[in-house]
């Protein structure tokens, strides 16, 4: 079955700490991968996406993610977090072989201490 | 350009009542999606559509129905509301599969 697994449900970091959020997926075919962020009371916004090419993709606000096909992973990273990064982060995947049915992970709630 | 518009923003229903959550997009997107978001559960796909007249079940379709008579509209119908359907519902659209989703602002639904 198609699924997306995010390993950390809650993460607490101090400002300037480095961040890595794990994402693994189970989805047949050639996949498209996404990371979204949701600030309190708002809808999801795109951080970055991977379709093809360079497996290291850079997004907005200093975030990046690396696609490792052999591990079915798409982990999100940021070298130095800020208080304003406090939010919930969602990994998502779809594929043209799945009719572009987009599946989301359960989310990781990040709290950054000032 | 309004993007994806959802109405209503909030609603309280009694058990057994029915209602329709509206979703409209003005971007001429082919693909549209309905999700529900529950705390700690992420977004669960209810139904999706790849174009007018075509709909398909997602991960959690039970208790819901959809239709897609036009490219712009993708309403979600709850026929017999149950407390388990208390959630925040998001509609989203994309022009084709390899694009990020445009989300509406959500509908917060409580069933008492």
Coordinates of N, CA and C in Angstrom, one line a residue:
Chain A
X1 N 0.8 -1.2 0.0 CA 0.0 0.0 0.0 C 0.9 1.2 0.0
X2 N 0.3 2.3 -0.6 CA 1.1 3.6 -0.6 C 1.1 4.2 0.8
X3 N 2.3 4.7 1.2 CA 2.3 5.3 2.5 C 3.5 6.2 2.6
X4 N 3.4 7.1 3.5 CA 4.5 8.0 3.8 C 4.7 8.0 5.3
X5 N 6.0 7.8 5.8 CA 6.3 7.7 7.2 C 7.2 8.8 7.6
X6 N 6.8 9.6 8.6 CA 7.7 10.6 9.2 C 8.0 10.1 10.6
X7 N 9.3 10.0 10.8 CA 9.8 9.3 12.0 C 9.6 10.1 13.3
X8 N 9.7 11.4 13.2 CA 9.6 12.2 14.4 C 8.3 12.9 14.5
X9 N 7.5 12.7 15.5 CA 6.3 13.4 15.6 C 6.4 14.8 16.3
X10 N 7.4 14.9 17.2 CA 7.6 16.2 17.9 C 9.1 16.4 18.0
X11 N 9.6 17.5 17.6 CA 11.0 17.9 17.8 C 11.1 19.2 18.4
X12 N 12.0 19.3 19.4 CA 12.2 20.6 20.1 C 13.7 20.9 20.0
X13 N 14.0 22.1 19.5 CA 15.4 22.5 19.2 C 15.5 24.0 19.8
X14 N 16.8 24.3 20.0 CA 17.1 25.7 20.4 C 17.5 26.4 19.1
X15 N 17.3 27.7 19.1 CA 17.7 28.5 17.9 C 19.2 28.2 17.6
X16 N 19.5 28.2 16.3 CA 20.8 27.9 15.7 C 21.2 26.5 15.7
X17 N 20.3 25.6 16.2 CA 20.6 24.2 16.1 C 20.3 23.7 14.7
X18 N 20.9 22.6 14.3 CA 20.6 22.0 13.0 C 19.4 21.1 13.1
X19 N 18.7 21.0 11.9 CA 17.5 20.2 11.9 C 17.6 19.2 10.8
X20 N 17.1 18.0 11.1 CA 16.9 17.0 10.1 C 15.6 16.2 10.4
X21 N 14.7 16.2 9.5 CA 13.4 15.5 9.7 C 13.4 14.4 8.7
X22 N 13.1 13.2 9.2 CA 13.1 12.0 8.3 C 11.8 11.8 7.6
X23 N 11.8 11.3 6.4 CA 10.6 10.9 5.6 C 11.0 9.7 4.8
X24 N 10.2 8.7 4.9 CA 10.4 7.5 4.0 C 9.0 7.2 3.4
X25 N 9.0 6.7 2.2 CA 7.8 6.5 1.5 C 7.8 5.1 0.9
X26 N 6.5 4.6 0.6 CA 6.3 3.4 -0.1 C 5.3 3.7 -1.2
X27 N 5.8 3.8 -2.4 CA 4.9 4.3 -3.5 C 5.6 3.7 -4.8
X28 N 4.8 3.1 -5.6 CA 5.3 2.5 -6.8 C 5.6 3.6 -7.9
X29 N 6.4 3.2 -8.8 CA 6.7 4.1 -10.0 C 7.6 5.2 -9.7
X30 N 7.7 6.1 -10.7 CA 8.6 7.3 -10.5 C 7.8 8.3 -9.7
X31 N 8.5 8.7 -8.6 CA 7.8 9.6 -7.6 C 8.1 11.0 -7.7
X32 N 7.2 11.8 -7.3 CA 7.4 13.3 -7.0 C 7.3 13.5 -5.5
X33 N 8.2 14.2 -5.0 CA 8.3 14.4 -3.5 C 8.2 15.8 -3.1
X34 N 7.5 16.1 -2.0 CA 7.3 17.4 -1.5 C 7.5 17.5 0.0
X35 N 7.9 18.7 0.4 CA 7.8 19.0 1.8 C 7.0 20.3 1.9
X36 N 6.0 20.3 2.8 CA 5.1 21.4 3.1 C 5.3 21.8 4.6
X37 N 5.0 23.1 4.8 CA 5.0 23.6 6.2 C 3.7 24.2 6.5
X38 N 3.2 24.0 7.7 CA 2.0 24.6 8.1 C 2.2 25.4 9.4
X39 N 2.0 26.7 9.3 CA 2.1 27.5 10.5 C 0.7 27.5 11.2
X40 N 0.7 27.8 12.5 CA -0.5 27.7 13.3 C -1.7 28.5 12.6
X41 N -2.8 27.8 12.4 CA -4.0 28.4 11.9 C -4.0 28.7 10.4
X42 N -2.9 28.2 9.7 CA -2.9 28.4 8.3 C -2.9 27.1 7.5
X43 N -3.1 27.2 6.2 CA -3.0 26.0 5.4 C -1.6 25.7 5.0
X44 N -1.4 24.5 4.4 CA -0.1 24.1 4.0 C 0.6 24.9 2.9
X45 N 1.9 25.2 3.1 CA 2.6 25.9 2.0 C 3.8 25.1 1.6
X46 N 4.1 25.2 0.3 CA 5.2 24.4 -0.2 C 6.6 24.9 0.3
X47 N 7.4 24.0 0.8 CA 8.8 24.4 1.1 C 9.7 24.0 -0.1
X48 N 9.6 22.8 -0.6 CA 10.4 22.4 -1.7 C 9.8 21.2 -2.3
X49 N 10.4 20.8 -3.5 CA 9.8 19.7 -4.3 C 11.0 19.0 -5.0
X50 N 10.8 17.8 -5.3 CA 11.7 17.0 -6.1 C 10.9 16.3 -7.2
X51 N 11.3 16.5 -8.5 CA 10.7 15.7 -9.5 C 11.7 14.8 -10.2
X52 N 12.9 15.4 -10.5 CA 13.9 14.6 -11.2 C 15.2 15.4 -11.1
X53 N 16.3 14.8 -11.6 CA 17.6 15.6 -11.6 C 18.4 15.5 -10.3
X54 N 19.0 16.6 -10.0 CA 19.9 16.6 -8.8 C 19.0 16.2 -7.5
X55 N 19.5 15.2 -6.8 CA 18.7 14.7 -5.7 C 18.8 15.6 -4.5
X56 N 19.6 16.6 -4.5 CA 19.7 17.6 -3.4 C 18.9 18.8 -3.9
X57 N 17.8 19.1 -3.3 CA 17.0 20.2 -3.7 C 17.0 21.3 -2.6
X58 N 17.0 22.5 -3.1 CA 16.9 23.6 -2.1 C 15.5 24.3 -2.2
X59 N 15.0 24.7 -1.1 CA 13.7 25.3 -1.0 C 13.8 26.7 -0.4
X60 N 12.7 27.2 0.0 CA 12.6 28.5 0.6 C 13.1 28.5 2.1
X61 N 13.5 29.6 2.6 CA 13.8 29.9 4.0 C 15.0 29.0 4.4
X62 N 15.9 28.7 3.5 CA 17.1 27.9 3.9 C 16.9 26.4 4.0
X63 N 15.8 25.9 3.7 CA 15.6 24.5 3.8 C 16.1 23.7 2.6
X64 N 16.5 22.5 2.8 CA 16.9 21.6 1.7 C 16.5 20.2 2.0
X65 N 16.5 19.4 1.0 CA 16.1 18.0 1.2 C 16.9 17.1 0.2
X66 N 17.2 15.9 0.6 CA 17.9 15.0 -0.2 C 17.1 13.7 -0.5
X67 N 17.0 13.4 -1.8 CA 16.3 12.2 -2.2 C 17.3 11.1 -2.4
X68 N 17.1 10.1 -1.6 CA 17.9 8.9 -1.7 C 17.0 7.7 -2.2
X69 N 17.1 7.4 -3.4 CA 16.2 6.5 -4.1 C 16.3 5.1 -3.4
X70 N 17.6 4.7 -3.2 CA 17.8 3.3 -2.6 C 17.2 3.1 -1.2
X71 N 17.0 4.2 -0.5 CA 16.5 4.2 0.8 C 15.0 4.7 0.9
X72 N 14.5 5.0 -0.3 CA 13.1 5.5 -0.3 C 12.9 6.7 0.7
X73 N 13.9 7.5 0.7 CA 13.9 8.6 1.7 C 14.0 10.0 1.1
X74 N 13.4 11.0 1.8 CA 13.5 12.4 1.3 C 13.5 13.2 2.6
X75 N 14.7 13.3 3.2 CA 14.8 13.9 4.5 C 15.0 15.4 4.3
X76 N 14.4 16.2 5.2 CA 14.4 17.7 5.2 C 15.5 18.1 6.2
X77 N 16.3 19.1 5.7 CA 17.4 19.6 6.6 C 17.4 21.2 6.6
X78 N 17.9 21.7 7.7 CA 18.2 23.1 7.8 C 19.4 23.3 8.7
X79 N 20.4 24.0 8.3 CA 21.7 24.1 9.1 C 21.5 24.8 10.4
X80 N 20.6 25.8 10.4 CA 20.5 26.6 11.6 C 19.0 27.1 11.7
X81 N 18.3 26.6 12.7 CA 16.8 26.9 12.7 C 16.6 28.3 13.5
X82 N 15.5 28.9 13.2 CA 15.1 30.1 13.9 C 13.8 29.9 14.6
X83 N 13.5 30.8 15.5 CA 12.3 30.7 16.3 C 11.1 30.7 15.3
X84 N 11.2 31.4 14.2 CA 10.1 31.5 13.3 C 9.9 30.2 12.5
X85 N 10.7 29.2 12.6 CA 10.5 27.9 12.0 C 9.6 27.0 12.7
X86 N 9.2 27.5 13.9 CA 8.2 26.7 14.7 C 6.9 26.5 13.9
X87 N 6.6 25.3 13.6 CA 5.5 24.9 12.7 C 5.4 23.4 12.6
X88 N 4.5 23.0 11.8 CA 4.3 21.5 11.5 C 4.8 21.3 10.1
X89 N 5.5 20.2 9.9 CA 6.1 19.9 8.6 C 5.6 18.6 8.1
X90 N 5.2 18.6 6.8 CA 4.6 17.4 6.2 C 5.4 17.0 4.9
X91 N 5.7 15.7 4.9 CA 6.3 15.1 3.7 C 5.1 14.6 2.8
X92 N 5.2 14.7 1.5 CA 4.1 14.1 0.6 C 4.7 13.5 -0.6
X93 N 4.0 12.6 -1.2 CA 4.5 11.9 -2.4 C 3.4 11.6 -3.4
X94 N 3.6 11.7 -4.6 CA 2.7 11.2 -5.6 C 3.4 10.6 -6.8
X95 N 2.7 10.1 -7.7 CA 3.3 9.4 -8.9 C 2.3 9.4 -10.0
X96 N 2.8 9.4 -11.2 CA 1.9 9.3 -12.3 C 1.3 8.0 -12.4
X97 N 2.0 6.9 -11.9 CA 1.4 5.6 -11.9 C 0.3 5.4 -10.9
X98 N 0.2 6.4 -10.0 CA -0.8 6.3 -8.9 C -1.9 7.3 -9.3
X99 N -2.0 7.8 -10.5 CA -3.0 8.7 -10.9 C -2.8 10.1 -10.2
X100 N -1.6 10.3 -9.7 CA -1.2 11.5 -9.0 C -2.0 11.6 -7.7
X101 N -2.3 10.5 -7.1 CA -2.9 10.5 -5.8 C -1.9 10.9 -4.8
X102 N -2.0 12.0 -4.2 CA -1.0 12.5 -3.3 C -1.2 12.1 -1.8
X103 N -0.2 11.4 -1.3 CA -0.3 10.9 0.1 C 0.6 11.7 1.0
X104 N 0.2 12.1 2.2 CA 0.9 12.9 3.1 C 1.4 12.0 4.3
X105 N 2.5 12.4 4.9 CA 2.9 11.8 6.2 C 2.1 12.4 7.3
X106 N 2.3 11.9 8.5 CA 1.5 12.3 9.7 C 2.0 13.7 10.2
X107 N 3.1 14.1 9.7 CA 3.6 15.5 10.1 C 4.6 15.4 11.3
X108 N 5.5 16.4 11.4 CA 6.4 16.6 12.5 C 6.2 18.0 13.0
X109 N 5.9 18.0 14.3 CA 5.7 19.3 14.9 C 7.0 19.8 15.5
X110 N 7.5 20.9 15.0 CA 8.8 21.5 15.4 C 8.5 22.7 16.3
X111 N 9.2 22.7 17.4 CA 9.2 23.8 18.3 C 10.6 24.3 18.5
X112 N 10.9 25.6 18.2 CA 12.2 26.1 18.3 C 12.2 27.1 19.5
X113 N 13.0 26.9 20.5 CA 13.1 27.7 21.6 C 14.1 28.9 21.3
X114 N 13.6 30.1 21.7 CA 14.4 31.3 21.5 C 15.5 31.4 22.4
Chain B
X1 N -7.1 36.9 -8.8 CA -7.0 35.5 -8.8 C -7.2 34.9 -7.4
X2 N -8.4 34.2 -7.2 CA -8.7 33.8 -5.8 C -8.0 32.5 -5.4
X3 N -7.6 31.7 -6.4 CA -7.0 30.4 -6.0 C -8.0 29.4 -5.7
X4 N -7.9 28.7 -4.5 CA -8.8 27.7 -4.1 C -9.7 28.3 -3.0
X5 N -11.0 28.3 -3.1 CA -11.9 28.9 -2.2 C -12.8 27.8 -1.6
X6 N -12.8 27.8 -0.2 CA -13.6 26.8 0.5 C -14.7 27.5 1.3
X7 N -15.9 27.0 1.3 CA -16.9 27.5 2.1 C -17.7 26.4 2.7
X8 N -18.2 26.5 3.9 CA -18.0 27.6 4.9 C -16.6 27.4 5.5
X9 N -16.2 28.4 6.3 CA -15.0 28.3 7.1 C -15.2 27.5 8.4
X10 N -16.4 27.6 9.0 CA -16.7 26.9 10.2 C -18.1 26.4 10.1
X11 N -18.4 25.2 10.8 CA -19.7 24.7 10.8 C -19.9 23.7 11.9
X12 N -21.0 23.8 12.6 CA -21.4 22.8 13.6 C -22.6 22.1 13.1
X13 N -22.5 20.8 13.2 CA -23.6 19.9 12.7 C -24.1 19.0 13.9
X14 N -25.3 18.6 13.8 CA -25.8 17.6 14.7 C -25.6 16.2 14.1
X15 N -25.5 15.2 14.9 CA -25.3 13.9 14.4 C -26.5 13.5 13.5
X16 N -26.2 13.0 12.4 CA -27.3 12.6 11.4 C -27.6 13.6 10.4
X17 N -27.2 14.8 10.6 CA -27.5 15.9 9.6 C -26.5 15.7 8.4
X18 N -26.9 16.3 7.3 CA -26.1 16.3 6.1 C -25.6 17.7 5.7
X19 N -24.6 17.7 5.0 CA -24.1 19.0 4.5 C -23.1 18.8 3.3
X20 N -22.9 19.9 2.6 CA -21.9 19.9 1.5 C -20.9 21.0 1.8
X21 N -19.6 20.6 1.7 CA -18.5 21.5 1.8 C -18.2 21.9 0.3
X22 N -18.1 23.2 0.1 CA -17.9 23.6 -1.2 C -16.4 23.9 -1.5
X23 N -15.9 23.7 -2.7 CA -14.6 24.0 -3.1 C -14.6 24.4 -4.5
X24 N -14.0 25.6 -4.8 CA -14.0 26.1 -6.1 C -12.6 26.6 -6.4
X25 N -12.1 26.3 -7.6 CA -10.8 26.9 -8.0 C -10.9 27.6 -9.3
X26 N -10.2 28.7 -9.5 CA -10.3 29.5 -10.7 C -9.0 29.5 -11.5
X27 N -8.2 28.4 -11.3 CA -6.9 28.3 -12.0 C -7.0 27.3 -13.1
X28 N -8.1 26.8 -13.4 CA -8.3 25.8 -14.5 C -7.5 24.5 -14.2
X29 N -7.3 24.1 -13.0 CA -6.6 23.0 -12.6 C -7.4 21.7 -12.9
X30 N -6.7 20.7 -13.4 CA -7.4 19.4 -13.7 C -7.6 18.6 -12.4
X31 N -6.6 18.6 -11.5 CA -6.6 17.7 -10.4 C -7.1 18.4 -9.1
X32 N -8.0 17.8 -8.5 CA -8.5 18.4 -7.2 C -8.6 17.3 -6.2
X33 N -8.5 17.7 -4.9 CA -8.3 16.7 -3.8 C -9.1 17.2 -2.6
X34 N -9.6 16.3 -1.8 CA -10.2 16.6 -0.5 C -9.4 15.8 0.6
X35 N -9.0 16.5 1.6 CA -8.2 15.9 2.7 C -9.0 16.3 4.0
X36 N -8.8 15.5 5.0 CA -9.1 15.8 6.4 C -7.9 15.8 7.2
X37 N -7.8 16.7 8.1 CA -6.6 16.8 9.0 C -7.0 16.7 10.4
X38 N -6.5 15.7 11.1 CA -6.8 15.4 12.5 C -5.5 15.5 13.2
X39 N -5.5 16.0 14.5 CA -4.2 16.2 15.2 C -3.4 14.9 15.3
X40 N -2.1 15.0 14.9 CA -1.2 13.9 15.0 C -1.3 12.9 13.9
X41 N -2.3 13.2 13.0 CA -2.6 12.2 11.9 C -2.2 12.7 10.5
X42 N -1.8 13.9 10.4 CA -1.5 14.5 9.1 C -2.7 14.7 8.3
X43 N -2.5 14.7 7.0 CA -3.6 14.9 6.1 C -4.0 13.5 5.5
X44 N -5.2 13.2 5.6 CA -5.7 11.9 5.0 C -6.5 12.2 3.7
X45 N -6.2 11.6 2.6 CA -6.9 11.8 1.4 C -8.3 11.2 1.4
X46 N -9.3 11.9 1.2 CA -10.7 11.4 1.2 C -11.1 11.0 -0.2
X47 N -11.1 11.9 -1.1 CA -11.4 11.7 -2.5 C -10.5 12.6 -3.4
X48 N -10.3 12.2 -4.6 CA -9.7 13.1 -5.6 C -10.3 12.9 -6.9
X49 N -9.9 13.9 -7.8 CA -10.5 13.9 -9.1 C -9.4 14.4 -10.1
X50 N -9.3 13.7 -11.2 CA -8.3 14.0 -12.2 C -8.9 14.8 -13.4
X51 N -10.2 15.1 -13.3 CA -10.8 16.0 -14.3 C -12.3 15.9 -14.1
X52 N -13.0 16.8 -14.8 CA -14.4 16.8 -14.8 C -15.0 15.5 -15.1
X53 N -15.9 15.0 -14.3 CA -16.6 13.7 -14.5 C -15.9 12.5 -14.0
X54 N -14.7 12.7 -13.4 CA -13.8 11.6 -12.9 C -13.5 11.8 -11.5
X55 N -13.9 10.9 -10.6 CA -13.5 10.9 -9.2 C -13.0 9.5 -8.8
X56 N -12.2 9.5 -7.7 CA -11.7 8.3 -7.2 C -11.5 8.4 -5.7
X57 N -11.6 7.2 -5.0 CA -11.5 7.2 -3.6 C -10.0 7.4 -3.2
X58 N -9.9 8.0 -2.0 CA -8.6 8.1 -1.4 C -8.4 7.1 -0.3
X59 N -7.8 7.5 0.8 CA -7.5 6.7 1.9 C -8.6 6.5 2.8
X60 N -9.5 7.5 3.0 CA -10.6 7.4 4.0 C -11.9 7.9 3.4
X61 N -12.4 7.2 2.4 CA -13.6 7.7 1.7 C -15.0 7.5 2.4
X62 N -15.0 6.5 3.4 CA -16.3 6.1 3.9 C -17.0 7.3 4.6
X63 N -18.3 7.4 4.3 CA -19.1 8.5 4.9 C -19.1 9.8 4.1
X64 N -18.4 9.8 3.0 CA -18.3 10.9 2.1 C -18.7 10.6 0.7
X65 N -19.1 11.6 0.0 CA -19.3 11.5 -1.5 C -18.8 12.8 -2.1
X66 N -18.4 12.7 -3.4 CA -18.0 13.8 -4.2 C -18.6 13.8 -5.6
X67 N -18.5 14.9 -6.2 CA -18.9 15.0 -7.6 C -18.0 16.0 -8.3
X68 N -17.8 15.9 -9.6 CA -17.0 16.9 -10.3 C -17.6 17.1 -11.7
X69 N -18.7 17.9 -11.6 CA -19.4 18.2 -12.9 C -18.7 19.3 -13.7
X70 N -17.9 20.1 -13.1 CA -17.2 21.1 -13.8 C -15.7 21.1 -13.4
X71 N -14.8 21.7 -14.1 CA -13.4 21.8 -13.8 C -13.2 22.6 -12.5
X72 N -14.1 23.6 -12.3 CA -13.9 24.5 -11.2 C -14.3 24.0 -9.8
X73 N -15.4 23.2 -9.8 CA -16.0 22.8 -8.5 C -15.8 21.4 -8.1
X74 N -15.6 21.1 -6.9 CA -15.4 19.8 -6.4 C -16.0 19.7 -5.0
X75 N -17.3 19.6 -4.8 CA -18.0 19.6 -3.5 C -17.8 18.3 -2.8
X76 N -17.8 18.3 -1.5 CA -17.7 17.1 -0.7 C -19.0 17.0 0.1
X77 N -19.6 15.9 0.1 CA -20.9 15.7 0.7 C -20.8 14.7 1.9
X78 N -21.4 15.2 3.0 CA -21.5 14.3 4.2 C -23.0 14.0 4.3
X79 N -23.4 12.7 4.2 CA -24.8 12.4 4.2 C -25.4 12.2 5.6
X80 N -24.7 11.5 6.4 CA -25.2 11.3 7.8 C -24.0 11.6 8.7
X81 N -23.9 12.8 9.2 CA -22.8 13.2 10.0 C -22.6 12.4 11.2
X82 N -21.4 12.1 11.5 CA -21.0 11.3 12.7 C -19.9 12.0 13.5
X83 N -19.8 11.9 14.8 CA -18.8 12.6 15.5 C -17.4 12.3 15.0
X84 N -17.1 11.1 14.4 CA -15.8 10.8 13.9 C -15.4 11.7 12.7
X85 N -16.4 12.4 12.2 CA -16.1 13.3 11.0 C -15.8 14.7 11.5
X86 N -15.7 14.9 12.8 CA -15.2 16.2 13.3 C -13.7 16.3 12.9
X87 N -13.4 17.4 12.1 CA -12.1 17.5 11.6 C -12.0 18.9 10.9
X88 N -10.8 19.1 10.4 CA -10.5 20.3 9.5 C -10.4 19.7 8.1
X89 N -11.1 20.2 7.2 CA -11.2 19.7 5.8 C -10.5 20.7 4.9
X90 N -9.5 20.2 4.1 CA -8.8 21.0 3.1 C -9.1 20.5 1.7
X91 N -9.3 21.5 0.8 CA -9.4 21.2 -0.6 C -8.1 21.7 -1.2
X92 N -7.7 21.0 -2.2 CA -6.5 21.4 -2.9 C -6.6 21.1 -4.4
X93 N -5.8 21.8 -5.2 CA -5.8 21.5 -6.7 C -4.4 21.7 -7.2
X94 N -4.2 21.0 -8.3 CA -2.9 21.2 -9.1 C -3.2 21.1 -10.6
X95 N -2.4 21.7 -11.4 CA -2.6 21.7 -12.8 C -2.3 20.3 -13.5
X96 N -1.3 19.7 -13.0 CA -0.9 18.3 -13.3 C -0.2 17.7 -12.2
X97 N 0.1 16.4 -12.3 CA 0.5 15.7 -11.1 C 1.9 16.1 -10.5
X98 N 2.7 16.6 -11.4 CA 4.1 16.9 -11.0 C 4.2 18.3 -10.5
X99 N 3.2 18.8 -9.8 CA 3.2 20.2 -9.3 C 2.8 20.2 -7.8
X100 N 3.2 21.1 -7.0 CA 2.8 21.2 -5.7 C 1.3 21.6 -5.6
X101 N 0.7 21.3 -4.5 CA -0.8 21.5 -4.4 C -1.0 23.0 -3.9
X102 N -2.1 23.5 -4.4 CA -2.6 24.8 -3.9 C -3.7 24.5 -3.0
X103 N -3.6 24.9 -1.7 CA -4.6 24.6 -0.7 C -5.6 25.7 -0.5
X104 N -6.8 25.4 -0.2 CA -7.8 26.3 0.4 C -7.5 26.6 1.8
X105 N -8.3 27.5 2.4 CA -8.0 27.9 3.8 C -8.6 26.9 4.8
X106 N -9.4 25.9 4.3 CA -9.9 24.9 5.2 C -11.3 25.2 5.7
X107 N -12.0 24.1 6.1 CA -13.3 24.2 6.8 C -13.2 23.4 8.1
X108 N -13.5 24.1 9.2 CA -13.5 23.4 10.5 C -14.9 23.0 10.8
X109 N -15.0 21.7 10.9 CA -16.4 21.1 11.0 C -16.4 20.3 12.4
X110 N -17.4 20.6 13.2 CA -17.7 19.9 14.4 C -19.0 19.3 14.4
X111 N -19.1 18.0 14.8 CA -20.3 17.3 14.8 C -20.6 16.8 16.2
X112 N -21.7 17.3 16.7 CA -22.1 17.1 18.1 C -23.3 16.3 18.3

